[in-house]
PDB file of C-alpha atoms in Angstrom:
ATOM      1  CA  GLN A   1      32.054  44.461-102.522  1.00 80.00           C
ATOM      2  CA  SER A   2      33.369  47.789-101.915  1.00 93.00           C
ATOM      3  CA  ALA A   3      33.123  50.401-104.495  1.00 96.00           C
ATOM      4  CA  LEU A   4      35.361  51.231-106.906  1.00 98.00           C
ATOM      5  CA  THR A   5      37.919  54.283-106.084  1.00 98.00           C
ATOM      6  CA  GLN A   6      37.774  57.250-108.510  1.00 98.00           C
ATOM      7  CA  PRO A   7      39.447  60.689-108.128  1.00 98.00           C
ATOM      8  CA  ARG A   8      36.634  63.094-106.857  1.00 98.00           C
ATOM      9  CA  SER A   9      37.402  65.747-109.659  1.00 98.00           C
ATOM     10  CA  VAL A  10      39.621  66.328-112.466  1.00 98.00           C
ATOM     11  CA  SER A  11      39.940  69.225-114.716  1.00 97.00           C
ATOM     12  CA  GLY A  12      41.374  70.678-117.832  1.00 97.00           C
ATOM     13  CA  SER A  13      41.051  73.442-120.607  1.00 97.00           C
ATOM     14  CA  PRO A  14      39.111  72.785-123.818  1.00 97.00           C
ATOM     15  CA  GLY A  15      41.506  70.732-126.273  1.00 97.00           C
ATOM     16  CA  GLN A  16      43.252  69.204-123.519  1.00 97.00           C
ATOM     17  CA  SER A  17      43.372  65.419-122.448  1.00 97.00           C
ATOM     18  CA  VAL A  18      42.024  64.451-118.973  1.00 98.00           C
ATOM     19  CA  THR A  19      42.138  60.770-117.546  1.00 98.00           C
ATOM     20  CA  ILE A  20      39.845  59.198-114.828  1.00 98.00           C
ATOM     21  CA  SER A  21      41.351  56.276-112.750  1.00 98.00           C
ATOM     22  CA  CYS A  22      39.103  53.563-111.498  1.00 98.00           C
ATOM     23  CA  THR A  23      41.007  51.242-108.910  1.00 98.00           C
ATOM     24  CA  GLY A  24      39.365  48.146-107.666  1.00 98.00           C
ATOM     25  CA  THR A  25      40.855  44.503-106.897  1.00 97.00           C
ATOM     26  CA  GLY A  26      41.549  41.254-108.498  1.00 96.00           C
ATOM     27  CA  SER A  27      38.078  40.272-107.700  1.00 95.00           C
ATOM     28  CA  ASP A  28      36.570  42.903-110.223  1.00 96.00           C
ATOM     29  CA  VAL A  29      38.341  45.345-112.343  1.00 97.00           C
ATOM     30  CA  GLY A  30      41.606  43.129-112.505  1.00 97.00           C
ATOM     31  CA  GLY A  31      39.664  39.960-112.832  1.00 95.00           C
ATOM     32  CA  TYR A  32      37.612  40.530-115.759  1.00 95.00           C
ATOM     33  CA  ASN A  33      37.940  42.750-119.081  1.00 95.00           C
ATOM     34  CA  TYR A  34      34.194  43.882-118.228  1.00 96.00           C
ATOM     35  CA  VAL A  35      34.493  47.434-117.364  1.00 97.00           C
ATOM     36  CA  SER A  36      32.304  50.403-118.284  1.00 97.00           C
ATOM     37  CA  TRP A  37      32.134  54.110-118.234  1.00 98.00           C
ATOM     38  CA  TYR A  38      28.861  56.222-117.538  1.00 98.00           C
ATOM     39  CA  GLN A  39      28.644  59.847-118.353  1.00 98.00           C
ATOM     40  CA  GLN A  40      26.078  61.765-116.109  1.00 98.00           C
ATOM     41  CA  HIS A  41      24.895  65.280-116.534  1.00 98.00           C
ATOM     42  CA  PRO A  42      23.036  67.122-113.961  1.00 96.00           C
ATOM     43  CA  GLY A  43      19.701  65.785-113.597  1.00 96.00           C
ATOM     44  CA  LYS A  44      19.974  63.358-116.155  1.00 97.00           C
ATOM     45  CA  ALA A  45      20.280  59.568-116.362  1.00 98.00           C
ATOM     46  CA  PRO A  46      23.638  58.143-116.905  1.00 98.00           C
ATOM     47  CA  LYS A  47      24.802  57.475-120.468  1.00 98.00           C
ATOM     48  CA  LEU A  48      27.047  54.531-121.548  1.00 97.00           C
ATOM     49  CA  MET A  49      30.103  55.731-123.089  1.00 98.00           C
ATOM     50  CA  VAL A  50      32.676  52.682-122.951  1.00 97.00           C
ATOM     51  CA  TYR A  51      32.049  48.741-122.416  1.00 96.00           C
ATOM     52  CA  ASP A  52      34.235  45.939-122.488  1.00 95.00           C
ATOM     53  CA  VAL A  53      37.211  48.221-121.175  1.00 96.00           C
ATOM     54  CA  THR A  54      37.889  49.733-124.536  1.00 97.00           C
ATOM     55  CA  LYS A  55      34.832  49.486-126.734  1.00 96.00           C
ATOM     56  CA  ARG A  56      32.477  52.614-127.816  1.00 97.00           C
ATOM     57  CA  PRO A  57      28.738  52.024-128.513  1.00 95.00           C
ATOM     58  CA  SER A  58      27.642  53.533-131.697  1.00 94.00           C
ATOM     59  CA  GLY A  59      27.299  57.413-131.689  1.00 95.00           C
ATOM     60  CA  VAL A  60      30.050  57.834-128.732  1.00 97.00           C
ATOM     61  CA  PRO A  61      32.849  60.297-130.253  1.00 96.00           C
ATOM     62  CA  ASP A  62      36.440  58.351-130.350  1.00 95.00           C
ATOM     63  CA  ARG A  63      37.792  61.243-127.944  1.00 97.00           C
ATOM     64  CA  PHE A  64      36.450  58.922-125.435  1.00 98.00           C
ATOM     65  CA  SER A  65      38.919  55.866-124.994  1.00 98.00           C
ATOM     66  CA  GLY A  66      39.085  53.483-122.272  1.00 98.00           C
ATOM     67  CA  SER A  67      42.025  51.023-120.916  1.00 98.00           C
ATOM     68  CA  LYS A  68      43.117  48.974-118.219  1.00 98.00           C
ATOM     69  CA  SER A  69      46.246  47.760-116.237  1.00 97.00           C
ATOM     70  CA  GLY A  70      46.008  45.357-113.375  1.00 97.00           C
ATOM     71  CA  ASN A  71      43.325  46.378-111.171  1.00 97.00           C
ATOM     72  CA  THR A  72      43.033  49.950-112.634  1.00 98.00           C
ATOM     73  CA  ALA A  73      40.961  51.120-115.413  1.00 98.00           C
ATOM     74  CA  SER A  74      41.385  54.349-116.924  1.00 98.00           C
ATOM     75  CA  LEU A  75      39.004  56.595-119.333  1.00 98.00           C
ATOM     76  CA  THR A  76      40.788  59.397-121.319  1.00 98.00           C
ATOM     77  CA  ILE A  77      38.962  62.098-122.906  1.00 98.00           C
ATOM     78  CA  SER A  78      41.250  63.782-125.780  1.00 97.00           C
ATOM     79  CA  GLY A  79      40.474  67.070-127.217  1.00 96.00           C
ATOM     80  CA  LEU A  80      38.313  68.090-124.209  1.00 97.00           C
ATOM     81  CA  GLN A  81      34.922  69.890-125.104  1.00 97.00           C
ATOM     82  CA  THR A  82      32.750  72.277-122.886  1.00 97.00           C
ATOM     83  CA  GLU A  83      30.012  69.549-123.472  1.00 97.00           C
ATOM     84  CA  ASP A  84      32.331  66.972-121.476  1.00 98.00           C
ATOM     85  CA  GLU A  85      31.928  68.645-118.186  1.00 98.00           C
ATOM     86  CA  ALA A  86      29.787  66.053-116.296  1.00 98.00           C
ATOM     87  CA  ASP A  87      30.377  63.301-113.783  1.00 98.00           C
ATOM     88  CA  TYR A  88      31.819  60.128-115.007  1.00 98.00           C
ATOM     89  CA  PHE A  89      31.374  56.524-113.090  1.00 98.00           C
ATOM     90  CA  CYS A  90      33.212  53.149-113.954  1.00 98.00           C
ATOM     91  CA  CYS A  91      31.209  50.150-113.503  1.00 98.00           C
ATOM     92  CA  SER A  92      32.991  46.379-113.304  1.00 97.00           C
ATOM     93  CA  TYR A  93      31.758  42.895-113.512  1.00 95.00           C
ATOM     94  CA  ALA A  94      32.480  41.400-110.200  1.00 96.00           C
ATOM     95  CA  GLY A  95      31.660  37.895-110.552  1.00 91.00           C
ATOM     96  CA  SER A  96      28.592  35.698-110.065  1.00 88.00           C
ATOM     97  CA  SER A  97      26.680  37.905-112.162  1.00 88.00           C
ATOM     98  CA  THR A  98      27.332  41.066-109.821  1.00 94.00           C
ATOM     99  CA  TYR A  99      28.350  44.599-110.673  1.00 96.00           C
ATOM    100  CA  VAL A 100      30.466  47.378-108.898  1.00 97.00           C
ATOM    101  CA  PHE A 101      30.110  50.831-109.605  1.00 98.00           C
ATOM    102  CA  GLY A 102      32.892  53.579-108.799  1.00 98.00           C
ATOM    103  CA  THR A 103      32.640  56.583-106.664  1.00 98.00           C
ATOM    104  CA  GLY A 104      32.397  58.915-109.505  1.00 98.00           C
ATOM    105  CA  THR A 105      34.744  61.734-110.848  1.00 98.00           C
ATOM    106  CA  LYS A 106      33.467  65.242-111.630  1.00 98.00           C
ATOM    107  CA  VAL A 107      35.190  66.687-114.891  1.00 98.00           C
ATOM    108  CA  THR A 108      35.720  70.216-115.040  1.00 97.00           C
ATOM    109  CA  VAL A 109      36.226  72.069-118.384  1.00 97.00           C
ATOM    110  CA  LEU A 110      38.243  75.184-117.489  1.00 94.00           C
TER     111      LEU A 110
ATOM    112  CA  GLN B   1      13.280  51.809-130.083  1.00 94.00           C
ATOM    113  CA  ILE B   2      14.237  50.868-126.513  1.00 95.00           C
ATOM    114  CA  THR B   3      12.782  52.699-123.852  1.00 97.00           C
ATOM    115  CA  LEU B   4      12.396  52.142-119.986  1.00 97.00           C
ATOM    116  CA  LYS B   5      10.268  54.007-117.610  1.00 98.00           C
ATOM    117  CA  GLU B   6      10.434  53.628-113.724  1.00 98.00           C
ATOM    118  CA  SER B   7       7.301  54.240-112.149  1.00 97.00           C
ATOM    119  CA  GLY B   8       6.225  54.060-108.009  1.00 96.00           C
ATOM    120  CA  PRO B   9       5.569  56.111-104.827  1.00 97.00           C
ATOM    121  CA  THR B  10       7.806  59.193-104.224  1.00 97.00           C
ATOM    122  CA  LEU B  11       7.377  59.083-100.294  1.00 97.00           C
ATOM    123  CA  VAL B  12       7.803  56.013 -98.150  1.00 97.00           C
ATOM    124  CA  LYS B  13       7.766  55.587 -94.436  1.00 97.00           C
ATOM    125  CA  PRO B  14      10.688  53.963 -92.792  1.00 97.00           C
ATOM    126  CA  ALA B  15      10.507  50.176 -92.096  1.00 97.00           C
ATOM    127  CA  GLN B  16       7.799  49.944 -95.224  1.00 97.00           C
ATOM    128  CA  THR B  17       8.217  47.928 -98.244  1.00 97.00           C
ATOM    129  CA  LEU B  18       8.815  49.755-101.741  1.00 98.00           C
ATOM    130  CA  THR B  19       7.701  48.608-104.830  1.00 98.00           C
ATOM    131  CA  LEU B  20       9.218  50.298-108.085  1.00 98.00           C
ATOM    132  CA  THR B  21       7.973  48.774-111.654  1.00 98.00           C
ATOM    133  CA  CYS B  22      10.084  49.520-114.832  1.00 98.00           C
ATOM    134  CA  SER B  23       7.928  49.438-117.831  1.00 97.00           C
ATOM    135  CA  LEU B  24       9.615  48.048-121.189  1.00 96.00           C
ATOM    136  CA  SER B  25       9.188  49.405-124.499  1.00 95.00           C
ATOM    137  CA  GLY B  26      10.731  48.229-127.879  1.00 94.00           C
ATOM    138  CA  PHE B  27      11.801  45.215-126.235  1.00 92.00           C
ATOM    139  CA  SER B  28      10.665  42.336-123.759  1.00 90.00           C
ATOM    140  CA  LEU B  29      12.145  39.921-121.327  1.00 92.00           C
ATOM    141  CA  SER B  30      10.747  37.052-123.854  1.00 90.00           C
ATOM    142  CA  THR B  31      13.644  37.945-126.064  1.00 90.00           C
ATOM    143  CA  SER B  32      17.215  36.036-125.669  1.00 91.00           C
ATOM    144  CA  GLU B  33      20.020  37.505-124.046  1.00 91.00           C
ATOM    145  CA  VAL B  34      18.218  40.529-122.746  1.00 94.00           C
ATOM    146  CA  GLY B  35      18.319  41.703-119.099  1.00 95.00           C
ATOM    147  CA  VAL B  36      17.156  44.684-116.990  1.00 97.00           C
ATOM    148  CA  GLY B  37      18.889  46.016-114.040  1.00 97.00           C
ATOM    149  CA  TRP B  38      18.097  48.303-111.282  1.00 98.00           C
ATOM    150  CA  ILE B  39      20.759  51.026-110.042  1.00 98.00           C
ATOM    151  CA  ARG B  40      20.175  53.686-107.153  1.00 98.00           C
ATOM    152  CA  GLN B  41      21.868  56.992-106.742  1.00 98.00           C
ATOM    153  CA  PRO B  42      21.492  59.018-103.270  1.00 98.00           C
ATOM    154  CA  PRO B  43      21.328  62.508-103.997  1.00 97.00           C
ATOM    155  CA  GLY B  44      24.913  63.847-104.738  1.00 96.00           C
ATOM    156  CA  LYS B  45      25.988  60.443-104.540  1.00 97.00           C
ATOM    157  CA  ALA B  46      27.388  57.445-106.494  1.00 98.00           C
ATOM    158  CA  LEU B  47      25.748  55.093-108.270  1.00 98.00           C
ATOM    159  CA  GLU B  48      24.883  51.682-106.576  1.00 98.00           C
ATOM    160  CA  TRP B  49      24.055  48.131-108.514  1.00 98.00           C
ATOM    161  CA  LEU B  50      21.244  46.779-106.884  1.00 98.00           C
ATOM    162  CA  ALA B  51      19.807  43.728-108.783  1.00 98.00           C
ATOM    163  CA  LEU B  52      19.402  42.086-112.572  1.00 97.00           C
ATOM    164  CA  LEU B  53      17.085  40.028-114.051  1.00 96.00           C
ATOM    165  CA  TYR B  54      17.610  38.101-117.329  1.00 94.00           C
ATOM    166  CA  TRP B  55      15.321  36.856-120.139  1.00 93.00           C
ATOM    167  CA  ASN B  56      15.757  33.317-118.635  1.00 92.00           C
ATOM    168  CA  ASP B  57      14.718  34.371-115.154  1.00 93.00           C
ATOM    169  CA  ASN B  58      18.341  34.317-114.056  1.00 93.00           C
ATOM    170  CA  ARG B  59      18.329  36.888-111.039  1.00 96.00           C
ATOM    171  CA  ASN B  60      21.312  38.311-109.477  1.00 96.00           C
ATOM    172  CA  TYR B  61      21.525  40.577-106.201  1.00 97.00           C
ATOM    173  CA  SER B  62      23.941  42.784-104.697  1.00 97.00           C
ATOM    174  CA  PRO B  63      25.473  41.168-101.850  1.00 95.00           C
ATOM    175  CA  SER B  64      25.092  43.829 -99.298  1.00 95.00           C
ATOM    176  CA  LEU B  65      21.168  44.027-100.144  1.00 97.00           C
ATOM    177  CA  LYS B  66      20.330  40.568-101.190  1.00 96.00           C
ATOM    178  CA  SER B  67      18.191  40.128 -98.069  1.00 97.00           C
ATOM    179  CA  ARG B  68      15.942  43.054 -98.855  1.00 98.00           C
ATOM    180  CA  LEU B  69      15.558  42.818-102.385  1.00 98.00           C
ATOM    181  CA  THR B  70      13.314  40.902-105.000  1.00 98.00           C
ATOM    182  CA  ILE B  71      13.334  41.447-108.699  1.00 97.00           C
ATOM    183  CA  THR B  72      10.408  39.846-110.859  1.00 96.00           C
ATOM    184  CA  ARG B  73       8.620  40.384-113.901  1.00 94.00           C
ATOM    185  CA  ASP B  74       4.984  40.440-115.008  1.00 88.00           C
ATOM    186  CA  THR B  75       3.416  37.647-117.238  1.00 85.00           C
ATOM    187  CA  SER B  76       3.751  39.736-120.138  1.00 85.00           C
ATOM    188  CA  LYS B  77       7.268  40.212-119.585  1.00 84.00           C
ATOM    189  CA  THR B  78       7.022  43.913-120.441  1.00 91.00           C
ATOM    190  CA  GLN B  79       7.538  45.121-116.809  1.00 96.00           C
ATOM    191  CA  VAL B  80      10.063  44.231-114.080  1.00 97.00           C
ATOM    192  CA  VAL B  81       9.622  44.796-110.569  1.00 97.00           C
ATOM    193  CA  LEU B  82      11.731  45.507-107.679  1.00 98.00           C
ATOM    194  CA  THR B  83      10.974  45.349-104.193  1.00 98.00           C
ATOM    195  CA  MET B  84      12.968  46.359-101.258  1.00 98.00           C
ATOM    196  CA  ASN B  85      11.810  45.658 -97.667  1.00 97.00           C
ATOM    197  CA  ASN B  86      12.739  47.384 -94.370  1.00 97.00           C
ATOM    198  CA  LEU B  87      13.295  50.946 -95.753  1.00 98.00           C
ATOM    199  CA  ASP B  88      15.437  53.358 -94.146  1.00 97.00           C
ATOM    200  CA  PRO B  89      16.190  57.012 -94.794  1.00 97.00           C
ATOM    201  CA  VAL B  90      19.531  56.210 -96.227  1.00 97.00           C
ATOM    202  CA  ASP B  91      17.575  54.229 -99.307  1.00 98.00           C
ATOM    203  CA  THR B  92      16.263  57.693-100.392  1.00 98.00           C
ATOM    204  CA  ALA B  93      17.636  57.875-103.767  1.00 98.00           C
ATOM    205  CA  THR B  94      16.909  58.195-107.458  1.00 98.00           C
ATOM    206  CA  TYR B  95      16.080  54.674-108.675  1.00 98.00           C
ATOM    207  CA  TYR B  96      16.905  53.776-112.311  1.00 98.00           C
ATOM    208  CA  CYS B  97      16.046  50.826-114.258  1.00 98.00           C
ATOM    209  CA  ALA B  98      18.610  49.847-117.398  1.00 98.00           C
ATOM    210  CA  TYR B  99      18.873  47.811-120.221  1.00 97.00           C
ATOM    211  CA  THR B 100      21.448  45.207-120.773  1.00 95.00           C
ATOM    212  CA  GLU B 101      22.244  41.854-122.555  1.00 92.00           C
ATOM    213  CA  ASP B 102      23.715  38.709-121.627  1.00 84.00           C
ATOM    214  CA  LYS B 103      26.172  37.618-124.145  1.00 83.00           C
ATOM    215  CA  SER B 104      29.308  35.282-124.048  1.00 85.00           C
ATOM    216  CA  GLY B 105      32.666  36.782-124.094  1.00 81.00           C
ATOM    217  CA  THR B 106      31.420  40.551-123.805  1.00 85.00           C
ATOM    218  CA  ASP B 107      29.663  42.868-121.344  1.00 84.00           C
ATOM    219  CA  ILE B 108      27.655  45.184-123.269  1.00 85.00           C
ATOM    220  CA  GLY B 109      27.079  47.397-119.935  1.00 91.00           C
ATOM    221  CA  PHE B 110      23.962  49.214-119.152  1.00 95.00           C
ATOM    222  CA  ASP B 111      23.039  50.551-122.502  1.00 94.00           C
ATOM    223  CA  TYR B 112      19.757  52.099-122.238  1.00 96.00           C
ATOM    224  CA  TRP B 113      18.463  53.913-118.896  1.00 98.00           C
ATOM    225  CA  GLY B 114      15.157  54.752-117.625  1.00 98.00           C
ATOM    226  CA  GLN B 115      14.787  58.823-116.434  1.00 97.00           C
ATOM    227  CA  GLY B 116      14.877  57.560-113.036  1.00 98.00           C
ATOM    228  CA  ALA B 117      12.319  57.732-109.954  1.00 98.00           C
ATOM    229  CA  LEU B 118      13.191  59.826-107.097  1.00 98.00           C
ATOM    230  CA  VAL B 119      11.929  57.995-103.702  1.00 98.00           C
ATOM    231  CA  THR B 120      12.309  59.705-100.515  1.00 98.00           C
ATOM    232  CA  VAL B 121      12.257  57.653 -97.158  1.00 98.00           C
ATOM    233  CA  SER B 122      10.676  59.931 -94.625  1.00 96.00           C
ATOM    234  CA  SER B 123       8.257  59.742 -91.490  1.00 94.00           C
TER     235      SER B 123
END
């Protein structure tokens, strides 16, 4: 069970869109529609932003959207805002009630 | 209001056993479908899922750490305890507990997180 692969960093200007990829295998991302995404500001606990690939918990802005194609899931942040600067981690169900997280992506707002 | 809080030692010697407690508020593990997981994060690194305990006492562990981990709950079902044996400096991390639910046809993720507990493994 290896960590899911994410780009180390992505960046964009305020108002732009950025997309973070999360690549796994057929045993995790590709095998289930159970991918979640977490936002983590420095020194803080992670916050759930997306679950079940595309669903947003109550209170999460609709600027955050998730998708999946094959073994790769993606999180898109539209209309980038300064408060979106943070680390983002994907997480996938990996069968037998186990989970695997991604390597993490730092989003920088230019 | 659902909250979780981790507690335990901040410094542990190599080869020793770590015991961390997650105190639950606003819910308990006697509630159907509820689960509590443990996730850790070495300084400056990624999150790593460790273990998960559900309301029905179903327990699941990371395959790579399974031999070293035990997750249990207290009799009141308001605390979840994680033990990890044979500690090594690479186990230095912030350890989080988090709330989830086991619902058919959906995976809500880890919806509520504790503040985390930093554990340093050093002699």
